[in-house]
PDB file of C-alpha atoms and ligand atoms in Angstrom:
ATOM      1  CA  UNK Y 131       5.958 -16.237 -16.346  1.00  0.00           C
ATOM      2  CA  UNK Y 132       6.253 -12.717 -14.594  1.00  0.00           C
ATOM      3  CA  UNK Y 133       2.829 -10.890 -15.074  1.00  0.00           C
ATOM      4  CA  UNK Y 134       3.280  -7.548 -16.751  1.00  0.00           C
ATOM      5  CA  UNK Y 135       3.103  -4.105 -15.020  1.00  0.00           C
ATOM      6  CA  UNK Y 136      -0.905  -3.354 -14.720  1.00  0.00           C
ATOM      7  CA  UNK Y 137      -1.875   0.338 -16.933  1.00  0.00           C
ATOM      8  CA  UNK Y 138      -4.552   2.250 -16.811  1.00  0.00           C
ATOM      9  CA  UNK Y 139      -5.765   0.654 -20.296  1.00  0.00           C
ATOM     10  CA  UNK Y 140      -5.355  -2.698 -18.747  1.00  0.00           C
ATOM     11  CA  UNK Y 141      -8.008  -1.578 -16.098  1.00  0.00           C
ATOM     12  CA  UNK Y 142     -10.183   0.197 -18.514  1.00  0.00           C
ATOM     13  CA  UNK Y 143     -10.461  -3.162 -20.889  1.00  0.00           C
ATOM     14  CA  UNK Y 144     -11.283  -5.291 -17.972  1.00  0.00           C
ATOM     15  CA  UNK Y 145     -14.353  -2.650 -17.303  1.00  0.00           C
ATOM     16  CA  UNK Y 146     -14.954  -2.983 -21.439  1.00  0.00           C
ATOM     17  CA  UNK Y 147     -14.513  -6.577 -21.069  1.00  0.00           C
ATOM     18  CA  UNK Y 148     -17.007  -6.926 -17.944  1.00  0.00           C
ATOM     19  CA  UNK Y 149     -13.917  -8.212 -16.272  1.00  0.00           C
ATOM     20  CA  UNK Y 150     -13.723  -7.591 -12.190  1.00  0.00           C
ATOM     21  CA  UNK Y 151     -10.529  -5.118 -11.103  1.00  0.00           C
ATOM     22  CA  UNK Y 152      -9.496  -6.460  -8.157  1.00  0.00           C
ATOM     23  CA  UNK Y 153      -8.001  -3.844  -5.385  1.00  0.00           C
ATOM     24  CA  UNK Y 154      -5.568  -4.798  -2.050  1.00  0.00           C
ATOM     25  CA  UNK Y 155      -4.587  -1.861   0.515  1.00  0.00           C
ATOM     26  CA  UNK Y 156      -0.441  -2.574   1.742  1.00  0.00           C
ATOM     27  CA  UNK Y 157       1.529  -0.251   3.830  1.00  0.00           C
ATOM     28  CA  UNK Y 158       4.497  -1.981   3.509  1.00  0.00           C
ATOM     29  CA  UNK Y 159       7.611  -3.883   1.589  1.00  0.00           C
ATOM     30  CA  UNK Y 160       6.356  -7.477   2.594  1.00  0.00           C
ATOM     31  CA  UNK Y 161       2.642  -7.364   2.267  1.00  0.00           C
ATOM     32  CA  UNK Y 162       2.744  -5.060  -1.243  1.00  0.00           C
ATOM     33  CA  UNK Y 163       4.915  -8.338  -2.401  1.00  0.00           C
ATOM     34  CA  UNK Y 164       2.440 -10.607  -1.021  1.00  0.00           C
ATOM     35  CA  UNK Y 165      -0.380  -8.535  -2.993  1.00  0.00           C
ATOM     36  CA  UNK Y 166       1.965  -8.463  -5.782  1.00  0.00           C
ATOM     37  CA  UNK Y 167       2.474 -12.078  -6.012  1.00  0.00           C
ATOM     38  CA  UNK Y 168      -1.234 -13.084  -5.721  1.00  0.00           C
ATOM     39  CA  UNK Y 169      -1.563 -11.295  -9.014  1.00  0.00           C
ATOM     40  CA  UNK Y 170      -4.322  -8.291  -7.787  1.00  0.00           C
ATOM     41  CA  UNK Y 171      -4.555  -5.500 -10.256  1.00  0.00           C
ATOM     42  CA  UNK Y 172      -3.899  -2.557  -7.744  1.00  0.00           C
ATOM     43  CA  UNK Y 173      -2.362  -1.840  -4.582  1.00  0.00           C
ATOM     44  CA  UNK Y 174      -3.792   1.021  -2.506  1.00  0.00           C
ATOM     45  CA  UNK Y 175      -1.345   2.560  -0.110  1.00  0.00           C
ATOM     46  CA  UNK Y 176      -4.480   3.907   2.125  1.00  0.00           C
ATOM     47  CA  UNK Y 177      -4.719   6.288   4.401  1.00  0.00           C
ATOM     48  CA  UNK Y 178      -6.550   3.669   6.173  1.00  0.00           C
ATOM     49  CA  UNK Y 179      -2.759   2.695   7.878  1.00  0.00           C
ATOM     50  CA  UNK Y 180      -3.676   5.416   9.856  1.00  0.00           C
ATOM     51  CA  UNK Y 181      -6.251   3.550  11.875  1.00  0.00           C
ATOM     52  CA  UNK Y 182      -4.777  -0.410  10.852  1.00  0.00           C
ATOM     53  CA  UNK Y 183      -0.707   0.282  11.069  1.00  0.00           C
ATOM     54  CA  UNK Y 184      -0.552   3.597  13.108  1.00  0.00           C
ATOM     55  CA  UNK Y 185      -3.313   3.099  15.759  1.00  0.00           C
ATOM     56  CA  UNK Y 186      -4.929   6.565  15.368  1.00  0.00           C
ATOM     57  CA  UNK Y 187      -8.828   6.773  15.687  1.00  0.00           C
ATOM     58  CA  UNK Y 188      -9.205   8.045  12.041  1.00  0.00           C
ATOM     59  CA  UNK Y 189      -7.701   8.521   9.044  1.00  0.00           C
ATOM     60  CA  UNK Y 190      -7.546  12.813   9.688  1.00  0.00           C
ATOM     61  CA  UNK Y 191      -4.298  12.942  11.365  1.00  0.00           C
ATOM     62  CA  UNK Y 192      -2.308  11.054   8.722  1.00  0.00           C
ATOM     63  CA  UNK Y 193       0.527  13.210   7.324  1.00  0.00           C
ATOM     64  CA  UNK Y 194       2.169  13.421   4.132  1.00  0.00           C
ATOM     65  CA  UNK Y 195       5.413  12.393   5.274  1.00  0.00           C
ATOM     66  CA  UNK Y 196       3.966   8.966   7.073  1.00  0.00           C
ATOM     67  CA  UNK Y 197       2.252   8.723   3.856  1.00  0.00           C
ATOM     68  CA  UNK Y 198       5.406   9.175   1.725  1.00  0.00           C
ATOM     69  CA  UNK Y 199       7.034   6.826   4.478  1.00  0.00           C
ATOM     70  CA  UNK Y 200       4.648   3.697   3.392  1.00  0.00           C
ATOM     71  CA  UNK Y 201       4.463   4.563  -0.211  1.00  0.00           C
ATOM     72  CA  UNK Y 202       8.401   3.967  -0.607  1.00  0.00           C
ATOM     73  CA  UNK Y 203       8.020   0.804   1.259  1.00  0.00           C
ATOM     74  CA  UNK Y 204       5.280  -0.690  -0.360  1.00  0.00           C
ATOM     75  CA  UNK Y 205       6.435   0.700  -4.066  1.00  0.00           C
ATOM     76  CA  UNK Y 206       9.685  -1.448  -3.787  1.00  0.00           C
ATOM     77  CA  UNK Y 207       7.861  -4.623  -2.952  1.00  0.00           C
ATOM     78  CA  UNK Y 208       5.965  -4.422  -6.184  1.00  0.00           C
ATOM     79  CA  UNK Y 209       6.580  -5.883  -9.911  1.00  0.00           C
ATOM     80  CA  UNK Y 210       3.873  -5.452 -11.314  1.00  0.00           C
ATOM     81  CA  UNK Y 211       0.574  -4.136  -9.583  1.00  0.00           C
ATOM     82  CA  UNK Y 212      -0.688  -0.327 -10.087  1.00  0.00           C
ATOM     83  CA  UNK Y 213      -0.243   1.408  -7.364  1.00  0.00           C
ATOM     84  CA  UNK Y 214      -2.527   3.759  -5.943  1.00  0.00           C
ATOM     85  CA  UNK Y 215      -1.358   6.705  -3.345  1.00  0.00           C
ATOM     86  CA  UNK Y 216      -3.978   7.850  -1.175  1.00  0.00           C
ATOM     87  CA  UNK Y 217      -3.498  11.716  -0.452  1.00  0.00           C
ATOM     88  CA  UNK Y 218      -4.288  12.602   3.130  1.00  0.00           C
ATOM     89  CA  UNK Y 219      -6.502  14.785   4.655  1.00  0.00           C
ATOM     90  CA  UNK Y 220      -5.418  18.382   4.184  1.00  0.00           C
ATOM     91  CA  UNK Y 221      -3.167  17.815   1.400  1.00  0.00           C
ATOM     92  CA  UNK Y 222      -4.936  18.514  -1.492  1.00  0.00           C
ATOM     93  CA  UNK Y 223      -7.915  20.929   0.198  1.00  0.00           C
ATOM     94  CA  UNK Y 224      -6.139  24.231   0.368  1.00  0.00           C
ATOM     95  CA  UNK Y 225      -5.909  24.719  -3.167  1.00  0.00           C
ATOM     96  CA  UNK Y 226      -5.385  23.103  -6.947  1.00  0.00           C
ATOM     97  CA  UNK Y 227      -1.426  24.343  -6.446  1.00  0.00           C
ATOM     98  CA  UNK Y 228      -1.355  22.700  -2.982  1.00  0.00           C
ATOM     99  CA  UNK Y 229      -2.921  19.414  -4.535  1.00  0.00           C
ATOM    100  CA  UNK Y 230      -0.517  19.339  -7.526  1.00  0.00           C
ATOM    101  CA  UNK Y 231       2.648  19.610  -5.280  1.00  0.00           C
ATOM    102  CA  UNK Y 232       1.940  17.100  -3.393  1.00  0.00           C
ATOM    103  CA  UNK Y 233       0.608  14.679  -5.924  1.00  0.00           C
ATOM    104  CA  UNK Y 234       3.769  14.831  -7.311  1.00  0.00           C
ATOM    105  CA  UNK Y 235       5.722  14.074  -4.486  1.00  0.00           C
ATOM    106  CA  UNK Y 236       3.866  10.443  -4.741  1.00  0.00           C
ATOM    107  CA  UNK Y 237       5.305   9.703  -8.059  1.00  0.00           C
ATOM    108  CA  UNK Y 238       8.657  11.188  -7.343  1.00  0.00           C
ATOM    109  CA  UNK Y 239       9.614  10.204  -4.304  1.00  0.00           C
ATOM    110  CA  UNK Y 240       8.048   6.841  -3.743  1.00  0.00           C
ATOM    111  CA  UNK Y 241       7.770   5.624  -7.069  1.00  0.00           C
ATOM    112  CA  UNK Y 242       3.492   5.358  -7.215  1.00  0.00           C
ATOM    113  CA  UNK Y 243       1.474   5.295 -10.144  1.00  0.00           C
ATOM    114  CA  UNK Y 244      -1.371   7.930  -9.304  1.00  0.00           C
ATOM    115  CA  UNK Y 245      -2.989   9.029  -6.454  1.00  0.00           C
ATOM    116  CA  UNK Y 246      -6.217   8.953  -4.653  1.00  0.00           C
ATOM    117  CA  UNK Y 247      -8.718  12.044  -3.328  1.00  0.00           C
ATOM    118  CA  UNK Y 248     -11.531  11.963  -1.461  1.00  0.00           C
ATOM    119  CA  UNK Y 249     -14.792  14.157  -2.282  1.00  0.00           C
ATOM    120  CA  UNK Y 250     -17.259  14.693  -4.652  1.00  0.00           C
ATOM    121  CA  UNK Y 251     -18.720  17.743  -7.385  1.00  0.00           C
ATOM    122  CA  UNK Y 252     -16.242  19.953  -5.360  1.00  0.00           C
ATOM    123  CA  UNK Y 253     -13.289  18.193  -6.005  1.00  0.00           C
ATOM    124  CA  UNK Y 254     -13.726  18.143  -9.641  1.00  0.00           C
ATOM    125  CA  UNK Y 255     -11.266  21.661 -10.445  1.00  0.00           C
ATOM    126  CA  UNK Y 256      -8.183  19.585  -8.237  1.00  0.00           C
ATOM    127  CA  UNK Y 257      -8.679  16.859 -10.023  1.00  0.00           C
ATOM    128  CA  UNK Y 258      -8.329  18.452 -13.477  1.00  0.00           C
ATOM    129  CA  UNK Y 259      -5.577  20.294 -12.164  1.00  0.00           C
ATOM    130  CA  UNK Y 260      -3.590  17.292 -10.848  1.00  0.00           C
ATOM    131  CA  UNK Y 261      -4.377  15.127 -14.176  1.00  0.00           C
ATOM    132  CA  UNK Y 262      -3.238  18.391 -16.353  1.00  0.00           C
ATOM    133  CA  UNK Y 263       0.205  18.398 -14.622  1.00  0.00           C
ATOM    134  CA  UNK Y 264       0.043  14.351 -15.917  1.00  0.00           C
ATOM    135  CA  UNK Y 265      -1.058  12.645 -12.342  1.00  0.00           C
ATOM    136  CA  UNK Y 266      -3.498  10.259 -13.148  1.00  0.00           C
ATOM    137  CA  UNK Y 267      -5.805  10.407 -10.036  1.00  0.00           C
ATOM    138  CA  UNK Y 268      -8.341   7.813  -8.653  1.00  0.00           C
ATOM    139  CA  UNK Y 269     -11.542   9.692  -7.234  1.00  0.00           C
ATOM    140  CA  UNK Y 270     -13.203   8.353  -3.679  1.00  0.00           C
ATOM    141  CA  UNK Y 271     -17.211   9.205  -3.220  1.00  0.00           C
ATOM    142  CA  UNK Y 272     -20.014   7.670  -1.102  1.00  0.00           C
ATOM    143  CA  UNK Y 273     -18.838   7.656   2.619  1.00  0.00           C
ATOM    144  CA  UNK Y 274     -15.291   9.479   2.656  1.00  0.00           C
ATOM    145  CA  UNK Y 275     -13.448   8.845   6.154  1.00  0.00           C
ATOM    146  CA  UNK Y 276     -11.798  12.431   6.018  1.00  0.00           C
ATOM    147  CA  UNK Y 277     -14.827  14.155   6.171  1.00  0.00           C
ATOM    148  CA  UNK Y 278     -16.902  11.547   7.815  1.00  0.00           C
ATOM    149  CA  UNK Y 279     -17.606  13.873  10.803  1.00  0.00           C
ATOM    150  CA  UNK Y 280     -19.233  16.021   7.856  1.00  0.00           C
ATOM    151  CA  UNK Y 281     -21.615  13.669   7.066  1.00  0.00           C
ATOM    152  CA  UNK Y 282     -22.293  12.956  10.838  1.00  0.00           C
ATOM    153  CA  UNK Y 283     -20.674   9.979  10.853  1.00  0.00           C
ATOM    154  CA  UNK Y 284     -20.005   6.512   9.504  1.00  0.00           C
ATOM    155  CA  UNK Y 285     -22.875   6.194   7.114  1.00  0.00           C
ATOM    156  CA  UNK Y 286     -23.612   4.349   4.482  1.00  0.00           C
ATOM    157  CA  UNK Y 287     -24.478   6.886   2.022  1.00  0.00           C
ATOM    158  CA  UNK Y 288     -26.932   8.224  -1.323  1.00  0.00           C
ATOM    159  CA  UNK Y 289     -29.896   6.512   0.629  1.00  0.00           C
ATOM    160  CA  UNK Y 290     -32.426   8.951  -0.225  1.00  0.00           C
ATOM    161  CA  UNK Y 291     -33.323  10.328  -3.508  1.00  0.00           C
ATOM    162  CA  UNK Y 292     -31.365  13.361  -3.284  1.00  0.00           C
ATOM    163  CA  UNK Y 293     -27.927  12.066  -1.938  1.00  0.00           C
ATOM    164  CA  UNK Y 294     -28.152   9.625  -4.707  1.00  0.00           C
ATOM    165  CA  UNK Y 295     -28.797  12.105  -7.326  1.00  0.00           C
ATOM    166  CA  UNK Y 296     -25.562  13.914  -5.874  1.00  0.00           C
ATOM    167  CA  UNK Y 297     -23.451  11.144  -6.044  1.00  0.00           C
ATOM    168  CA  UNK Y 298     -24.533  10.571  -9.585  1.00  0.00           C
ATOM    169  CA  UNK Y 299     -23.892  13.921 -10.382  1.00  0.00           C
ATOM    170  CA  UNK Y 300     -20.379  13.537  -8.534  1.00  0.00           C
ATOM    171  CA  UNK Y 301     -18.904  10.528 -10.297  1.00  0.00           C
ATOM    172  CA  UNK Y 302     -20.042  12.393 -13.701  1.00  0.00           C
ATOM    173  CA  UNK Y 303     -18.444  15.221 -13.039  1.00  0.00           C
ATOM    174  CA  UNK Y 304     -15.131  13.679 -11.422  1.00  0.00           C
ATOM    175  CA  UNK Y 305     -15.027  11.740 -14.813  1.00  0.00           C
ATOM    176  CA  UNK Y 306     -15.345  14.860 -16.761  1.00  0.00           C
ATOM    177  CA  UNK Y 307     -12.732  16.380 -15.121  1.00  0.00           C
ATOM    178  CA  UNK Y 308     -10.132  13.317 -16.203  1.00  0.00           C
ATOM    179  CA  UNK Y 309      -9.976  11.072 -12.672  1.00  0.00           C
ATOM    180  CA  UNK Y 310      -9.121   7.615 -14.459  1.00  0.00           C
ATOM    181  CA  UNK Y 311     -11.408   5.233 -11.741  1.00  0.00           C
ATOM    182  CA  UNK Y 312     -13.338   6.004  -8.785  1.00  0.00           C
ATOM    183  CA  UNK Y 313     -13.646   4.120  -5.294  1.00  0.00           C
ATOM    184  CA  UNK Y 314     -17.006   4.216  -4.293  1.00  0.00           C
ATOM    185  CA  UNK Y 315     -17.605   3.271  -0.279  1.00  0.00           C
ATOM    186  CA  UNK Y 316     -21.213   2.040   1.675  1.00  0.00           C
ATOM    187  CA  UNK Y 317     -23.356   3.522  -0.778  1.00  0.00           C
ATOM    188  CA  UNK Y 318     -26.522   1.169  -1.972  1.00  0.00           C
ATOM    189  CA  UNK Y 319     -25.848  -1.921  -4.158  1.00  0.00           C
ATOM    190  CA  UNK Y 320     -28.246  -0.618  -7.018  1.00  0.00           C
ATOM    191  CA  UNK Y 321     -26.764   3.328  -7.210  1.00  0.00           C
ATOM    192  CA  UNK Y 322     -23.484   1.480  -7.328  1.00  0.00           C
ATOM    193  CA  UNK Y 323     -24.851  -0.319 -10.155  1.00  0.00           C
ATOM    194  CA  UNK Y 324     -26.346   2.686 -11.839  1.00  0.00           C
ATOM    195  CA  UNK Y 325     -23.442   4.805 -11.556  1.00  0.00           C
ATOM    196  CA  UNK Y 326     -20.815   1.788 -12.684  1.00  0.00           C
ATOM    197  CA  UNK Y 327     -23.474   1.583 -16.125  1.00  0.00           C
ATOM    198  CA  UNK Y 328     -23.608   5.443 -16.762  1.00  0.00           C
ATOM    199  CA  UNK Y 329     -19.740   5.891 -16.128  1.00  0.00           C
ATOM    200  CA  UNK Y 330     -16.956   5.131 -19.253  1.00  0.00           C
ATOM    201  CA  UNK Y 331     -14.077   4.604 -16.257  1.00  0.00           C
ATOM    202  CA  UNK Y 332     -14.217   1.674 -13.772  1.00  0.00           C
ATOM    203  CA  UNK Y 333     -15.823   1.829 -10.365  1.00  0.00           C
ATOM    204  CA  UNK Y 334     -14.122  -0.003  -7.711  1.00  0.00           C
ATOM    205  CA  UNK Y 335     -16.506  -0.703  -4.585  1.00  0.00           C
ATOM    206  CA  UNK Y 336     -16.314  -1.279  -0.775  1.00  0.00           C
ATOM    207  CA  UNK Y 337     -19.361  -1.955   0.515  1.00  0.00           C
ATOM    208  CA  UNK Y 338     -21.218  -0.959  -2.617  1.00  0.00           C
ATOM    209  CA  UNK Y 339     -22.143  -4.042  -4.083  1.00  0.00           C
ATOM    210  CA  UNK Y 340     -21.456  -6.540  -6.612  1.00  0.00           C
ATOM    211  CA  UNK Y 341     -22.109  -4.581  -9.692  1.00  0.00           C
ATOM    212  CA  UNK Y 342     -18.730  -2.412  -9.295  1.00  0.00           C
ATOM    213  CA  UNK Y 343     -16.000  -2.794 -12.113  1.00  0.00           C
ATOM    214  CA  UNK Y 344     -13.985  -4.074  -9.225  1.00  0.00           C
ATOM    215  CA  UNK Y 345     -13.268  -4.580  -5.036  1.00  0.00           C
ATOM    216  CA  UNK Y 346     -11.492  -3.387  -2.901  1.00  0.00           C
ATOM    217  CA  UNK Y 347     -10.899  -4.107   0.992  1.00  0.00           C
ATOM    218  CA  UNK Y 348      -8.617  -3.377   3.868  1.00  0.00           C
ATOM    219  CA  UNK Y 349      -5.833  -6.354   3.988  1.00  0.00           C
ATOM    220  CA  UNK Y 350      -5.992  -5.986   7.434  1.00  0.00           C
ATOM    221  CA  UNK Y 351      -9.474  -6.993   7.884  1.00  0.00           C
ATOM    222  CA  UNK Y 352      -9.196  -9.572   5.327  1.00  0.00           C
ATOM    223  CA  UNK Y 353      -6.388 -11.438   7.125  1.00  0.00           C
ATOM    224  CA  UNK Y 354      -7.968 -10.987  10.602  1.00  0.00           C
ATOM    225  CA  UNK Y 355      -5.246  -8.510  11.603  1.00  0.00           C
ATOM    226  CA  UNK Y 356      -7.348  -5.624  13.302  1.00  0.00           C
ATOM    227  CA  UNK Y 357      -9.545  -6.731  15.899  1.00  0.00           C
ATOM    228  CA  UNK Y 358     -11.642  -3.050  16.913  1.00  0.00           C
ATOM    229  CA  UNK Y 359     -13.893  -3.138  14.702  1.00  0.00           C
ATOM    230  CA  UNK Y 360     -15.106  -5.441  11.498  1.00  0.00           C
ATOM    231  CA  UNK Y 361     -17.516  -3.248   9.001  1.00  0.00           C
ATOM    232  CA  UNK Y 362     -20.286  -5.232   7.710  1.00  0.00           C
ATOM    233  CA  UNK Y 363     -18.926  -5.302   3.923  1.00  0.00           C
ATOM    234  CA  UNK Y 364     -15.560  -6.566   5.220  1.00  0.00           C
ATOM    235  CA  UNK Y 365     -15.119 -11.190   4.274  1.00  0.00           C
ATOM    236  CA  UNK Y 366     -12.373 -11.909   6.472  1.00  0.00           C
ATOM    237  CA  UNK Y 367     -10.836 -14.759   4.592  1.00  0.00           C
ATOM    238  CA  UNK Y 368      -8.833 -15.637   7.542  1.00  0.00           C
ATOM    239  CA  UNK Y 369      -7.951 -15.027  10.764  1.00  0.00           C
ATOM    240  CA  UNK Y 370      -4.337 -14.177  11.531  1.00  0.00           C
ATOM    241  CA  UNK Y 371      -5.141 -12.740  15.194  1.00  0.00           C
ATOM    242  CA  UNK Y 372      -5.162 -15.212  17.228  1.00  0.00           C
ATOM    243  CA  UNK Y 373      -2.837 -17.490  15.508  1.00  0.00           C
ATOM    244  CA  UNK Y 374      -0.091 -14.990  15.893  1.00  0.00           C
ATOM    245  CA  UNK Y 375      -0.794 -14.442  19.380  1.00  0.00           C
ATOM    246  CA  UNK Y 376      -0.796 -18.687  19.803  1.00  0.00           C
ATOM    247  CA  UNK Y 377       3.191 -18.542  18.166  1.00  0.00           C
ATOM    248  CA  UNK Y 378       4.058 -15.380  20.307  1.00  0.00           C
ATOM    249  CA  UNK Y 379       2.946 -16.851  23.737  1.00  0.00           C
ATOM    250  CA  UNK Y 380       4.638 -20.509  22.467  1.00  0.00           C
ATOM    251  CA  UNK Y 381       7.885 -18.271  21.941  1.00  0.00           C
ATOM    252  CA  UNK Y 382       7.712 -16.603  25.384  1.00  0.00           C
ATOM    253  CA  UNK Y 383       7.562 -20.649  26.672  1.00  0.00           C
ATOM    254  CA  UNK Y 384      10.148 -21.440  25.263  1.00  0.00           C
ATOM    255  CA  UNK Y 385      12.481 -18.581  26.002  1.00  0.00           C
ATOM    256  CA  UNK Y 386      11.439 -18.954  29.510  1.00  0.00           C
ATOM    257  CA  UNK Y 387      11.777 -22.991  29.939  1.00  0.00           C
ATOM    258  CA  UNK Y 388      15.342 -22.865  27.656  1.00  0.00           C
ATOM    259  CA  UNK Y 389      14.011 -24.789  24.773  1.00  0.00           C
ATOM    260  CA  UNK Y 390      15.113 -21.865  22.354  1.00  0.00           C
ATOM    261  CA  UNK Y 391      17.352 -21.984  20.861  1.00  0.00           C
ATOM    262  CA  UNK Y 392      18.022 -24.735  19.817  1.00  0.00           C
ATOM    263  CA  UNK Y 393      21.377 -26.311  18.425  1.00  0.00           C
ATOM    264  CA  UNK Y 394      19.992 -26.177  15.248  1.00  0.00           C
ATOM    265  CA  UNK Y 395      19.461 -22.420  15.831  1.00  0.00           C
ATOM    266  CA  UNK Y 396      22.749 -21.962  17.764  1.00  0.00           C
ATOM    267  CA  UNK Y 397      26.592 -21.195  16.024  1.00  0.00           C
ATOM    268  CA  UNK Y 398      29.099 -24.220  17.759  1.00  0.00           C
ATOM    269  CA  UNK Y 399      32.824 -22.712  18.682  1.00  0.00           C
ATOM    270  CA  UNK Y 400      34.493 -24.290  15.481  1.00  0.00           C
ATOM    271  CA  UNK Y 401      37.194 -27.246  17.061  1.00  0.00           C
ATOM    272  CA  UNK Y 402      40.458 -26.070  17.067  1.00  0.00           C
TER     273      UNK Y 402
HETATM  274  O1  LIG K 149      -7.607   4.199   2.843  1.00  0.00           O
HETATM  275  C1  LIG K 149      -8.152   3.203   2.343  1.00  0.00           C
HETATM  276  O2  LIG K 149      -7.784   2.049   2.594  1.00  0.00           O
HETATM  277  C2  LIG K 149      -9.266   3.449   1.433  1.00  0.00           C
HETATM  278  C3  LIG K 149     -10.121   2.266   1.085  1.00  0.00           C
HETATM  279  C4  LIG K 149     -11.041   1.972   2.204  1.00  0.00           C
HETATM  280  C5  LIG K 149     -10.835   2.479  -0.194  1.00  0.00           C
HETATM  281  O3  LIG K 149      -9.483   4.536   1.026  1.00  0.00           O
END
């Protein structure tokens, strides 16, 4: 039976429910089917393609327009999943006008459900703005890659009793100010916890734990597919790599001896 397209009230009765959410990034036509297929709730078009599909060192030179490139191709792969649309660095930090704009390109253009921001307290005004022009939005806290040279680094964050007091006080007010979920990346298992219990909207973790409404990882890491750099919270579930590599170098053999094609991959002159 075809699963039914995912809504925001589906997500917020599997938090009521203490039922997990569960999360996929795809970049593209193929894998958002794949995603699709597998039944997960959401598909994230991240900005992460900037580092996984685009081969830039971060996710700070990703553009709107290779965002908006993705989106489209990963929107018409999907039935039935929510899709996310992560808004890239500088498009939504100029101003509340800026953010709207541009949050509604996502919907328009490529056919996503909502969209994703980075950043904490501060962000609250762009989200109400962006959820008053009727863009549901997805907030991101704990360690946000756009700013990560902000917070010197790749940290897992809210470590000390401060931080975590922020973040608290972060995901309260991003809920306040209407975001519909929040992503919350390497921050400790039990603030994760604490903030999932004190919030009415799911949390969706990476590297926060087990007591998140719901998961979320990179698909490339999970299929083995990028081989820089594995973070610590990543289970690859397999490992694509080098069996990809093993049918590539088995199709350059047999290019090179003549064994393909074959006849059975070859078009015969029909007999006169
Ligand atoms: O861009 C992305 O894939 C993300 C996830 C890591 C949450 O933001």
């Amino acid at each position: 039976m075809d699963r039914k397209k995912v809504t925001i009230s589906d997500m917020q009765g599997k938090k009521e429910r203490a039922q997990k959410i569960s999360v996929m990034t795809a970049y593209d036509f193929s894998t958002a089917g794949l995603v699709d297929q597998a039944g997960i709730d959401v598909i994230l078009v991240g900005d992460s393609l900037g580092m996984v599909v685009l081969g830039y060192d971060s996710t700070v030179p990703v553009t709107m327009d290779e965002m908006l490139h993705h989106c489209k191709a990963a929107s018409r792969g999907v039935k039935s999943s929510f899709i996310i649309a992560d808004m890239p660095f500088m498009s939504y930090h100029v101003s509340p006008a800026q953010a709207v704009e541009n949050a509604g390109r996502f919907l328009k253009e490529a056919a996503c459900d909502c969209v994703k921001i980075e950043g904490g307290s501060d962000m609250a005004p762009t989200v109400r703005a962006i959820v008053r022009a009727g863009i549901p939005v997805c907030a991101h806290i704990g360690l946000t890659p756009q700013t990560a040279t902000m917070l010197s680094g790749f940290k897992v964050q809210g470590k000390d009793e401060e931080s975590a007091k922020n973040l608290v006080k972060s995901a309260k007010d991003l809920e306040d100010a209407g975001a519909f979920m929040i992503v919350m990346e390497c921050i400790p298992d039990l603030l994760a916890k604490e903030i999932t219990e004190a919030l009415k909207i799911p949390t969706i973790g990476i590297g926060a734990g087990k007591d998140c409404d719901g998961q979320v990882l990179v698909y490339h890491d999970l299929v083995g597919l990028f081989e820089k750099f594995t973070p610590k919270f990543v289970k690859q579930y397999v490992n694509l790599a080098p069996q990809i590599k093993e049918a590539l170098v088995s199709f350059k053999e047999d290019v090179e001896n003549g064994t393909f094609p074959g006849p059975e991959h070859s078009f015969p002159m029909k007999k006169e």
